[in-house]
Coordinates of C-alpha atoms and ligand atoms in Angstrom, one line a residue:
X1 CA 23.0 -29.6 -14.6
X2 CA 24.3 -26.2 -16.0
X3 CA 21.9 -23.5 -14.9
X4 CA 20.9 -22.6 -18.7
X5 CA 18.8 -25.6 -18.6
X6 CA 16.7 -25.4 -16.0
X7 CA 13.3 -23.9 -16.3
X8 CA 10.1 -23.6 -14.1
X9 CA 7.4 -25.2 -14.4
X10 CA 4.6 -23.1 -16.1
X11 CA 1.5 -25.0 -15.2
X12 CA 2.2 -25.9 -11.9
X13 CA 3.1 -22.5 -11.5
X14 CA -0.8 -20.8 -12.7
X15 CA -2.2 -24.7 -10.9
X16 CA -0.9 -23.3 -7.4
X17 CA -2.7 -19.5 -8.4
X18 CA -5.7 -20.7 -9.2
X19 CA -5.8 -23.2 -6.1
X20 CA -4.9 -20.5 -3.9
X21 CA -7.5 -17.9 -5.5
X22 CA -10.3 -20.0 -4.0
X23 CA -9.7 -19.1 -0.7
X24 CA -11.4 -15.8 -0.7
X25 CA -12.7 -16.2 -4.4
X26 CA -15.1 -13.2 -5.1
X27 CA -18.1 -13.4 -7.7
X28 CA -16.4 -11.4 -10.3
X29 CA -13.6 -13.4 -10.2
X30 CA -11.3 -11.5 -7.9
X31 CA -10.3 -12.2 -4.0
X32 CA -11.1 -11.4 -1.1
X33 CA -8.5 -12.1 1.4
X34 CA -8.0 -9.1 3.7
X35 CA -4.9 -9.8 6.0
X36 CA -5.3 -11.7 9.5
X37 CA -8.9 -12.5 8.9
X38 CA -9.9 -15.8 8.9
X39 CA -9.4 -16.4 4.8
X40 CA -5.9 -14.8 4.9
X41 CA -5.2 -18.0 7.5
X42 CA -6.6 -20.4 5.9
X43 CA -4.2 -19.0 2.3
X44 CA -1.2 -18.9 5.1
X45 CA -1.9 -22.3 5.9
X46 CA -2.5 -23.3 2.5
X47 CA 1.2 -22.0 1.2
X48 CA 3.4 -23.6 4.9
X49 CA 1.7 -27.3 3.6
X50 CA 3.0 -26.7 0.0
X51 CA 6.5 -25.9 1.5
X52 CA 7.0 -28.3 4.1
X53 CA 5.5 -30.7 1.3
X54 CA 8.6 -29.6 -1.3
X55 CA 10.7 -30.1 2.0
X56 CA 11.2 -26.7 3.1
X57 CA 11.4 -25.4 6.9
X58 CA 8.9 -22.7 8.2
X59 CA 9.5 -20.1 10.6
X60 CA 7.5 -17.7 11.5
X61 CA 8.0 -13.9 13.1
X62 CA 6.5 -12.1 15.9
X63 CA 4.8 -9.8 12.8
X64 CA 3.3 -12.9 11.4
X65 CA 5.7 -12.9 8.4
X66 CA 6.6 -16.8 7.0
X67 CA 9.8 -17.9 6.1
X68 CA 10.1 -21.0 4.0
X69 CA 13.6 -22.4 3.5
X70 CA 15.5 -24.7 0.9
X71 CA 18.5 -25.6 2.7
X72 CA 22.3 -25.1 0.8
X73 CA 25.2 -26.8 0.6
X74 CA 26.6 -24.1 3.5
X75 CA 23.8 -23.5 6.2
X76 CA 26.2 -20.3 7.4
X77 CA 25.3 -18.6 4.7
X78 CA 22.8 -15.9 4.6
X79 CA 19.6 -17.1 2.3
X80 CA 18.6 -16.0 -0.7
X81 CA 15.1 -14.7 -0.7
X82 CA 11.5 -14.4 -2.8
X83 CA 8.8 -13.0 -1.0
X84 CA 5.6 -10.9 -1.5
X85 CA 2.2 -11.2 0.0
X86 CA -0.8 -13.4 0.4
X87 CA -3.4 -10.6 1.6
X88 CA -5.4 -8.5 -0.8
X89 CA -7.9 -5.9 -1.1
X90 CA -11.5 -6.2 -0.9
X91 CA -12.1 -6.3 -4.4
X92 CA -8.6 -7.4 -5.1
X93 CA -7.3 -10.0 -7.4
X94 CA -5.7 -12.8 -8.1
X95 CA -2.1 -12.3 -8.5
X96 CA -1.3 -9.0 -6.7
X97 CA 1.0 -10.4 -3.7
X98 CA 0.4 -14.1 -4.5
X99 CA 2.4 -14.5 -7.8
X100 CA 5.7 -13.4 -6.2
X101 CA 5.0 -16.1 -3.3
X102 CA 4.0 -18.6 -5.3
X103 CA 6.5 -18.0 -7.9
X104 CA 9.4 -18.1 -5.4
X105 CA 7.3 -21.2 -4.2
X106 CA 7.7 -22.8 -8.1
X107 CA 11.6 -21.5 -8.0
X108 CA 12.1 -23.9 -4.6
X109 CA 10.0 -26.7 -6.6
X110 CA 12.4 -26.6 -9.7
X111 CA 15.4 -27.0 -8.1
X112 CA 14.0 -30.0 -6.0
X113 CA 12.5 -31.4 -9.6
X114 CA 16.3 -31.2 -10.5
X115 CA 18.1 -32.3 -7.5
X116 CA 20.0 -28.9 -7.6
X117 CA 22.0 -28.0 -4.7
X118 CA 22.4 -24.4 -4.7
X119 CA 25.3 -22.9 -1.5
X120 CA 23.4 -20.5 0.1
X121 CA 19.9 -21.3 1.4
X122 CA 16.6 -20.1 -0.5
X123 CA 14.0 -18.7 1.3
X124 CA 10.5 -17.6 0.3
X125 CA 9.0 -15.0 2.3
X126 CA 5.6 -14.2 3.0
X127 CA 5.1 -10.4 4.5
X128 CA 1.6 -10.0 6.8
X129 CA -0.3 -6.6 5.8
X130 CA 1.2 -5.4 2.8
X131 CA -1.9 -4.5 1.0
X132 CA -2.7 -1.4 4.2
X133 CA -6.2 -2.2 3.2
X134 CA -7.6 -3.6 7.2
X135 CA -4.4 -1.8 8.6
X136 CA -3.0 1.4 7.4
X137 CA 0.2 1.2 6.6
X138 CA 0.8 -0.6 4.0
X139 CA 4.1 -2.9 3.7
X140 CA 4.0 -2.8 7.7
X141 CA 5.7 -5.9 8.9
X142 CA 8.6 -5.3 6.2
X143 CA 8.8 -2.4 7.4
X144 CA 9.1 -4.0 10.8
X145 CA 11.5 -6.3 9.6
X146 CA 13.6 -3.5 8.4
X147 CA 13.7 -1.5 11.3
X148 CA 11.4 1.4 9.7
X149 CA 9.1 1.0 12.4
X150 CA 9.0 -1.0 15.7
X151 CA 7.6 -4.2 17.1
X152 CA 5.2 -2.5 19.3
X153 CA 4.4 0.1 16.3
X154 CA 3.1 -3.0 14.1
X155 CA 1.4 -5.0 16.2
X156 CA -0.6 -1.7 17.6
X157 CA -2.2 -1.1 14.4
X158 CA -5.5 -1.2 14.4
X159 CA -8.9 -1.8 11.5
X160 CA -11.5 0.3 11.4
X161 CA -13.1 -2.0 14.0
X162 CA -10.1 -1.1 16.5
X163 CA -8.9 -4.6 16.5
X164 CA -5.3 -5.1 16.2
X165 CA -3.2 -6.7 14.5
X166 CA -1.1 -8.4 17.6
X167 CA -4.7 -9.3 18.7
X168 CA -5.1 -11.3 15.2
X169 CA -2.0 -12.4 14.8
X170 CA -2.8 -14.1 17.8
X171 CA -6.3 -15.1 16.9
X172 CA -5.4 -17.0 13.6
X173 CA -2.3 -18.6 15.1
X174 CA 0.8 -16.4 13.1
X175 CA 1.8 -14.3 16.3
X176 CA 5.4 -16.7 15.8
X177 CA 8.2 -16.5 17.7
X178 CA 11.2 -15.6 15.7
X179 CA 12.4 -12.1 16.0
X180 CA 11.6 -9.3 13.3
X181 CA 14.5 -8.5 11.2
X182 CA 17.9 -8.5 12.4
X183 CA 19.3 -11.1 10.8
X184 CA 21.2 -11.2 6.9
X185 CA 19.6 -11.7 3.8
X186 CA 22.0 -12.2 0.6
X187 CA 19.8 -10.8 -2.1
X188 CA 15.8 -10.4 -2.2
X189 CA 13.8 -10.8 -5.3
X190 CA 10.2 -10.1 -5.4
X191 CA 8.1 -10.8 -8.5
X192 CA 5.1 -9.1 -9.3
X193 CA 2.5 -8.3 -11.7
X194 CA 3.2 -5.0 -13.5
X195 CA -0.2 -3.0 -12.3
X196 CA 0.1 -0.1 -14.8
X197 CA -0.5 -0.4 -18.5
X198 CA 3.5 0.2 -19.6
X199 CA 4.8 -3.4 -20.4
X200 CA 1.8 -4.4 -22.3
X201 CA 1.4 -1.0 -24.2
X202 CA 5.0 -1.5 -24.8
X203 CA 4.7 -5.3 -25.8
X204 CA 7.7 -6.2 -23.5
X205 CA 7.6 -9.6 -21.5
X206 CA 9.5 -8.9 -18.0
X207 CA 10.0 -5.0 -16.3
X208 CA 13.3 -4.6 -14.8
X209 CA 12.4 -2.4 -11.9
X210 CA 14.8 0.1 -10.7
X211 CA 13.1 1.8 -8.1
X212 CA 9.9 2.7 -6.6
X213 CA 7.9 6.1 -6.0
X214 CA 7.5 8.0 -3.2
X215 CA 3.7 7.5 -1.0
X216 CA 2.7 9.7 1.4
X217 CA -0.9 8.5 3.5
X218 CA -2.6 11.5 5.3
X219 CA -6.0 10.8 7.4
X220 CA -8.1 13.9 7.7
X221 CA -11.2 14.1 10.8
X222 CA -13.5 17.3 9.7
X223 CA -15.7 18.1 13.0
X224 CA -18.7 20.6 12.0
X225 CA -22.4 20.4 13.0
X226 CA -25.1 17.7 12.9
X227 CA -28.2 19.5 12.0
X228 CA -31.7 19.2 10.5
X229 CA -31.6 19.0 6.8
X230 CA -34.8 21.0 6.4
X231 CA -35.0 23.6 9.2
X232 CA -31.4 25.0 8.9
X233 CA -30.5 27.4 6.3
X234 CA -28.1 26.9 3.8
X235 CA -26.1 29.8 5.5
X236 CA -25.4 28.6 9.3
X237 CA -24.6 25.2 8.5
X238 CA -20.9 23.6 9.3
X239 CA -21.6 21.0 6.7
X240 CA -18.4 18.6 7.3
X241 CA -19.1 16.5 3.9
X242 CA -19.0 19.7 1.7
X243 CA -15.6 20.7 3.2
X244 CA -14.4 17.2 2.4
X245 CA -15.9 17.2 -0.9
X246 CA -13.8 20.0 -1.4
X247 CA -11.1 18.9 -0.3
X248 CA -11.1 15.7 -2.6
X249 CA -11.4 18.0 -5.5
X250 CA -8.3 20.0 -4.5
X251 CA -6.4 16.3 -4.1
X252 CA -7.6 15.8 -7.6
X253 CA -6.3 18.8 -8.9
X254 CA -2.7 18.6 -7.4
X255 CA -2.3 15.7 -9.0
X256 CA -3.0 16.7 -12.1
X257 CA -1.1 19.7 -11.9
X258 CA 1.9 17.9 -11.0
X259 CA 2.0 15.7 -13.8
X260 CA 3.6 13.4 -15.5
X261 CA 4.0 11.6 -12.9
X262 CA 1.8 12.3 -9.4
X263 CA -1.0 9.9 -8.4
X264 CA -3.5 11.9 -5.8
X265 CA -6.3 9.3 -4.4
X266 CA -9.0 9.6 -1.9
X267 CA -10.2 6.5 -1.7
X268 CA -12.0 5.9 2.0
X269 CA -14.5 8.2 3.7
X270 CA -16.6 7.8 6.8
X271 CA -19.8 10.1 7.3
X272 CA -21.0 10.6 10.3
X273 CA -24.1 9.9 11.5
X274 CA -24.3 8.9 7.3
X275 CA -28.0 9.8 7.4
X276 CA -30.0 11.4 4.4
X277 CA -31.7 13.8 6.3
X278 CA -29.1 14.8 8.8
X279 CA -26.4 17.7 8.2
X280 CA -23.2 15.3 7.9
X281 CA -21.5 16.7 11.8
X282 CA -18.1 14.7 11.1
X283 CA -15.8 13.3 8.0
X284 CA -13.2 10.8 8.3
X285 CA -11.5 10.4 5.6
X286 CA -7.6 9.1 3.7
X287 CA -5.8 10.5 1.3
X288 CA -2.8 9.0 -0.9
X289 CA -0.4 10.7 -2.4
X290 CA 2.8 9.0 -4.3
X291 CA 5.7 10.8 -7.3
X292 CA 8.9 9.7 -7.8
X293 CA 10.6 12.8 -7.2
X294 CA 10.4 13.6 -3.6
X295 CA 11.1 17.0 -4.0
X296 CA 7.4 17.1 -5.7
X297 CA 6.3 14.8 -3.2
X298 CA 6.7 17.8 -1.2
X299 CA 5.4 20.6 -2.9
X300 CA 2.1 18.2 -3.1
X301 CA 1.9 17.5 0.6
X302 CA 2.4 21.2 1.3
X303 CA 0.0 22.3 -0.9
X304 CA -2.8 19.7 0.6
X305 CA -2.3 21.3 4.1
X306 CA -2.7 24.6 3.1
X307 CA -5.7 23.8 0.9
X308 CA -7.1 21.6 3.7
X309 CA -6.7 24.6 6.3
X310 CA -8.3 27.5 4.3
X311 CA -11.5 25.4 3.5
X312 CA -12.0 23.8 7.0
X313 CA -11.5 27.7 8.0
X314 CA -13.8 29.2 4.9
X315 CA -16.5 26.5 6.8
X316 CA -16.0 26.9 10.2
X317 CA -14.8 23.2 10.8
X318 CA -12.7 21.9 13.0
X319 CA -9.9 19.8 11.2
X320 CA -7.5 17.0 12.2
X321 CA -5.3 16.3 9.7
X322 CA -2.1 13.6 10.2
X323 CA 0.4 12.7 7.9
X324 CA 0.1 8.7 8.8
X325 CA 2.8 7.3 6.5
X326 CA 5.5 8.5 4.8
X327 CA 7.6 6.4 2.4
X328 CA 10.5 8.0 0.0
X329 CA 11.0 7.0 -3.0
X330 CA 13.3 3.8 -3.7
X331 CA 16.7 2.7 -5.7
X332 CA 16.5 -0.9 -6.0
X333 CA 20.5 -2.7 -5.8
X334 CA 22.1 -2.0 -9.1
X335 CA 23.2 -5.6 -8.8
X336 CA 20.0 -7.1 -8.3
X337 CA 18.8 -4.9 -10.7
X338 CA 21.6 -6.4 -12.8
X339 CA 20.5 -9.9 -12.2
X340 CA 17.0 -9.2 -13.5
X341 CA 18.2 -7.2 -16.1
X342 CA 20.5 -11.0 -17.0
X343 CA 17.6 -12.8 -16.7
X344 CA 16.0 -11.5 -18.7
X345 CA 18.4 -11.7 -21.1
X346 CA 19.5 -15.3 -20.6
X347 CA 15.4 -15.9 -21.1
X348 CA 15.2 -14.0 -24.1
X349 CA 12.5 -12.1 -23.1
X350 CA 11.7 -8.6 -24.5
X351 CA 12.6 -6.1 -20.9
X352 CA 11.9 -2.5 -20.4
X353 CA 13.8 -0.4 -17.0
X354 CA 10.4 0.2 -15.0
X355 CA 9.6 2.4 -11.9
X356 CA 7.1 0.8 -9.7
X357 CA 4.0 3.0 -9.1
X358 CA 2.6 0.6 -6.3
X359 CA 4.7 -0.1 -2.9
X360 CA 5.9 -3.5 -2.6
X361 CA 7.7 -5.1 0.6
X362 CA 10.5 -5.1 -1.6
X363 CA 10.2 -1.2 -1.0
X364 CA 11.5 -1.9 2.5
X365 CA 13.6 -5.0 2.5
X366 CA 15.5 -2.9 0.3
X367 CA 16.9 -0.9 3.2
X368 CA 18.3 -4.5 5.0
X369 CA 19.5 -6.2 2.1
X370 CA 20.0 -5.9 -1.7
X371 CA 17.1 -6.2 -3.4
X372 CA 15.8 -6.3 -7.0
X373 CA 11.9 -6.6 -8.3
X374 CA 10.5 -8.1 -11.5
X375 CA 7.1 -7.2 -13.4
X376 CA 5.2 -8.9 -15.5
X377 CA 2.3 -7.6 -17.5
X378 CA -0.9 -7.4 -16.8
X379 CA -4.1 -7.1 -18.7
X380 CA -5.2 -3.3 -19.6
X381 CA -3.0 -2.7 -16.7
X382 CA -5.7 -3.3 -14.2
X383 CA -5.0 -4.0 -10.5
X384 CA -6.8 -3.4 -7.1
X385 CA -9.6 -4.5 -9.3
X386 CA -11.5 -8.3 -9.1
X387 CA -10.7 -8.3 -13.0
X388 CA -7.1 -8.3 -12.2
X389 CA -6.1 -11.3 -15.7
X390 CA -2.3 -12.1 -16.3
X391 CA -1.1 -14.3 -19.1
X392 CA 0.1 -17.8 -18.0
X393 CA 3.1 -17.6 -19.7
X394 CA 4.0 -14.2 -19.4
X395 CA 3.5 -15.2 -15.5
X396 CA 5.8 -18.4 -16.5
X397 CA 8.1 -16.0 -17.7
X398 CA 8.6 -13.4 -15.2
X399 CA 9.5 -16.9 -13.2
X400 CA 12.2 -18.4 -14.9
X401 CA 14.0 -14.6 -14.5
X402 CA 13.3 -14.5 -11.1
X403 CA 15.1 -18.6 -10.5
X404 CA 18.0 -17.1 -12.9
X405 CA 18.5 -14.2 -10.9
X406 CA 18.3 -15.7 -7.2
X407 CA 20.6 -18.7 -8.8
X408 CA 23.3 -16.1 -10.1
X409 CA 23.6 -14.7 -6.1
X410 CA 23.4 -18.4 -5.1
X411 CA 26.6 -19.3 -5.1
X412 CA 29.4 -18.8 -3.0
Ligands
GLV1 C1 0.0 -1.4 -2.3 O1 -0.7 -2.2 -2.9 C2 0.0 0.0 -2.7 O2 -0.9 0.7 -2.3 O3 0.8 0.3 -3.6
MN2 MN1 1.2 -6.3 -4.1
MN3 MN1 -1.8 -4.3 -3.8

């Protein structure tokens, strides 16, 4: 069977989406599945009984991260692997993460519809945490994986609650065996929804992603004063929210000053003691900050602490400010990229060149092996959102490039 004439199967494809969005299904429509919590299990569990039912083998690592294998013809070869996540955000929804797992899921199905034999193994991956929603960072057990940061780094991170993830891992039954990383992968593909307005404003089918921006993820502790909110005047107070509140704005502002293309978010606070009538005495709060061009990247994270030191100063607060993550920007593998890019072709698909705005795991595994990413459009653009709609066969699509592409680094 010539490779031309195979194509995935479109249905079964959005069937496997929509059965998986009900674990975690949110009233809007979205999901809820933040990772290691008892939902993002029962999703784990969920996608290792599809696999081992198209006859794959699971392994799991010390990080939590699955690893679903097609055998080939030669077992000595490295695999070649799809992989994104099965965790989301709390109002997250339905495709973010899932579609690249369950697309490479539909790739391993096709070629067992077909009887094809490919020579190198196919894997699908699935990466623990790379939303950074319950535990900051994001993409952490790729990261893992690819030697960014160590065993004891991951598993040490802990929610807002202080549990960790080694303790959940543990809890939900994914603290495997296998060791993180150190072992060859052939190529990685990692399908995704677009999560930016580009393709669809641009009426093209699949983005061929070259590379990924820069993020940089500071957390920020303001210590002033608890105090009455009636008896203490306006002009002794050490009013911790108001120095954050300014701070915010100033985020706001570099990123629109360092346009076209810096994103500046603040998107979780903590008051402390969060009463109406009390003086708020501490802030905790996060602050993401991602451009292409590192060299901006920098000018933007200098500018925050300088900002963030003359109004802790101008209020008398105390400040501790970390930079908690910091992740340059990427160059995907011009021959993955290739691949896509042939795909997409060979589909006869409309393609644009794209640079993610989101991180993806793909961000990382890029650093261990080559690695190439495919979008596909969603609607308005909208992600991190429970209204989060792709087509079915713009979804269908971005699938049939992504079995073309892994097929083309296949073979021996
Ligand atoms: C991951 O979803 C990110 O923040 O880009
Ligand atoms: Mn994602
Ligand atoms: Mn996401």
């Amino acid at each position: 069977m010539s490779v031309k004439n195979i194509n995935i199967n479109g249905q079964r494809l959005w069937d496997s989406l929509m059965e998986m969005a009900k674990i975690g299904a949110t009233e809007k429509g979205g999901n809820c599945r933040l990772a290691l919590t008892d939902l993002d299990k029962q999703g784990r569990d969920l996608f290792v009984r599809w696999c081992e039912e198209a006859g794959c083998s699971i392994k799991v690592d010390k990080m939590g991260n699955i690893f679903a294998r097609r055998a080939g013809r030669n077992p000595d070869l490295p695999p070649v692997m799809a992989g994104s996540h099965l965790d989301t955000q709390p109002t997250g929804g339905k495709f973010d993460g899932v579609y690249g797992v369950l697309a490479g899921l539909e790739v391993v199905r096709t070629l067992n519809d077909h009887s094809y034999e490919t020579d190198a193994p196919v894997e699908v991956a699935v990466w623990t945490n790379e939303e950074g929603s319950r535990f900051a960072p994001a993409m952490v057990a790729s990261g893992v994986f690819a030697g960014v940061f160590d065993l004891d780094y991951g598993l040490s991170r802990a929610d807002l609650d202080g549990k960790t993830m080694g303790e959940e891992l543990e809890r939900i039954g994914y603290a495997g065996s296998e060791e993180v990383g150190g072992r060859p992968i052939r190529a990685n593909f990692e399908a995704h929804i677009e999560q930016g307005p580009i393709l669809e404003d641009e009426e093209k089918t699949i983005g061929v992603v070259t590379g990924a921006q820069g993020q940089r993820w500071y957390e920020i502790t303001l210590t002033g004063m608890e105090a009455h909110a009636g008896p203490t005047p306006m002009r002794t107070r050490k009013d911790a929210l108001v120095g954050a509140a300014r701070i915010v704005g100033d985020v706001n502002r570099i990123g629109l000053e360092n346009q076209p293309n810096a994103c500046a978010t603040v998107g979780l606070m903590q008051v402390s003691p969060n009463s109406r009538n009390v003086i708020p005495g501490q802030v905790f709060f996060a602050v993401d900050f991602r451009h292409p061009d590192d060299e901006i990247l920098s000018k933007m994270d200098a500018e925050l602490r300088a900002v963030s030191e003359r109004i802790a100063g101008e209020i008398g607060l105390e400040m501790d400010f970390e930079q908690i993550w910091y992740s340059p920007p990427v160059n995907f593998d011009p021959d993955c990229v290739a691949a896509v890019r042939a795909g997409a072709e060979e589909a006869g698909m409309p393609h644009l060149d794209i640079v993610s705005g989101a991180g993806h795991d793909a961000c990382y595994i890029n650093r261990v092996a080559p690695t190439g990413m495919i979008f596909v459009p969603c609607e308005g653009g909208i992600s991190h959102n429970e209204a989060e709609n792709a087509k079915p066969e713009d979804l269908a699509a971005g699938c049939n490039v992504l079995l073309h592409a892994m097929l083309e680094r296949a073979h021996a």
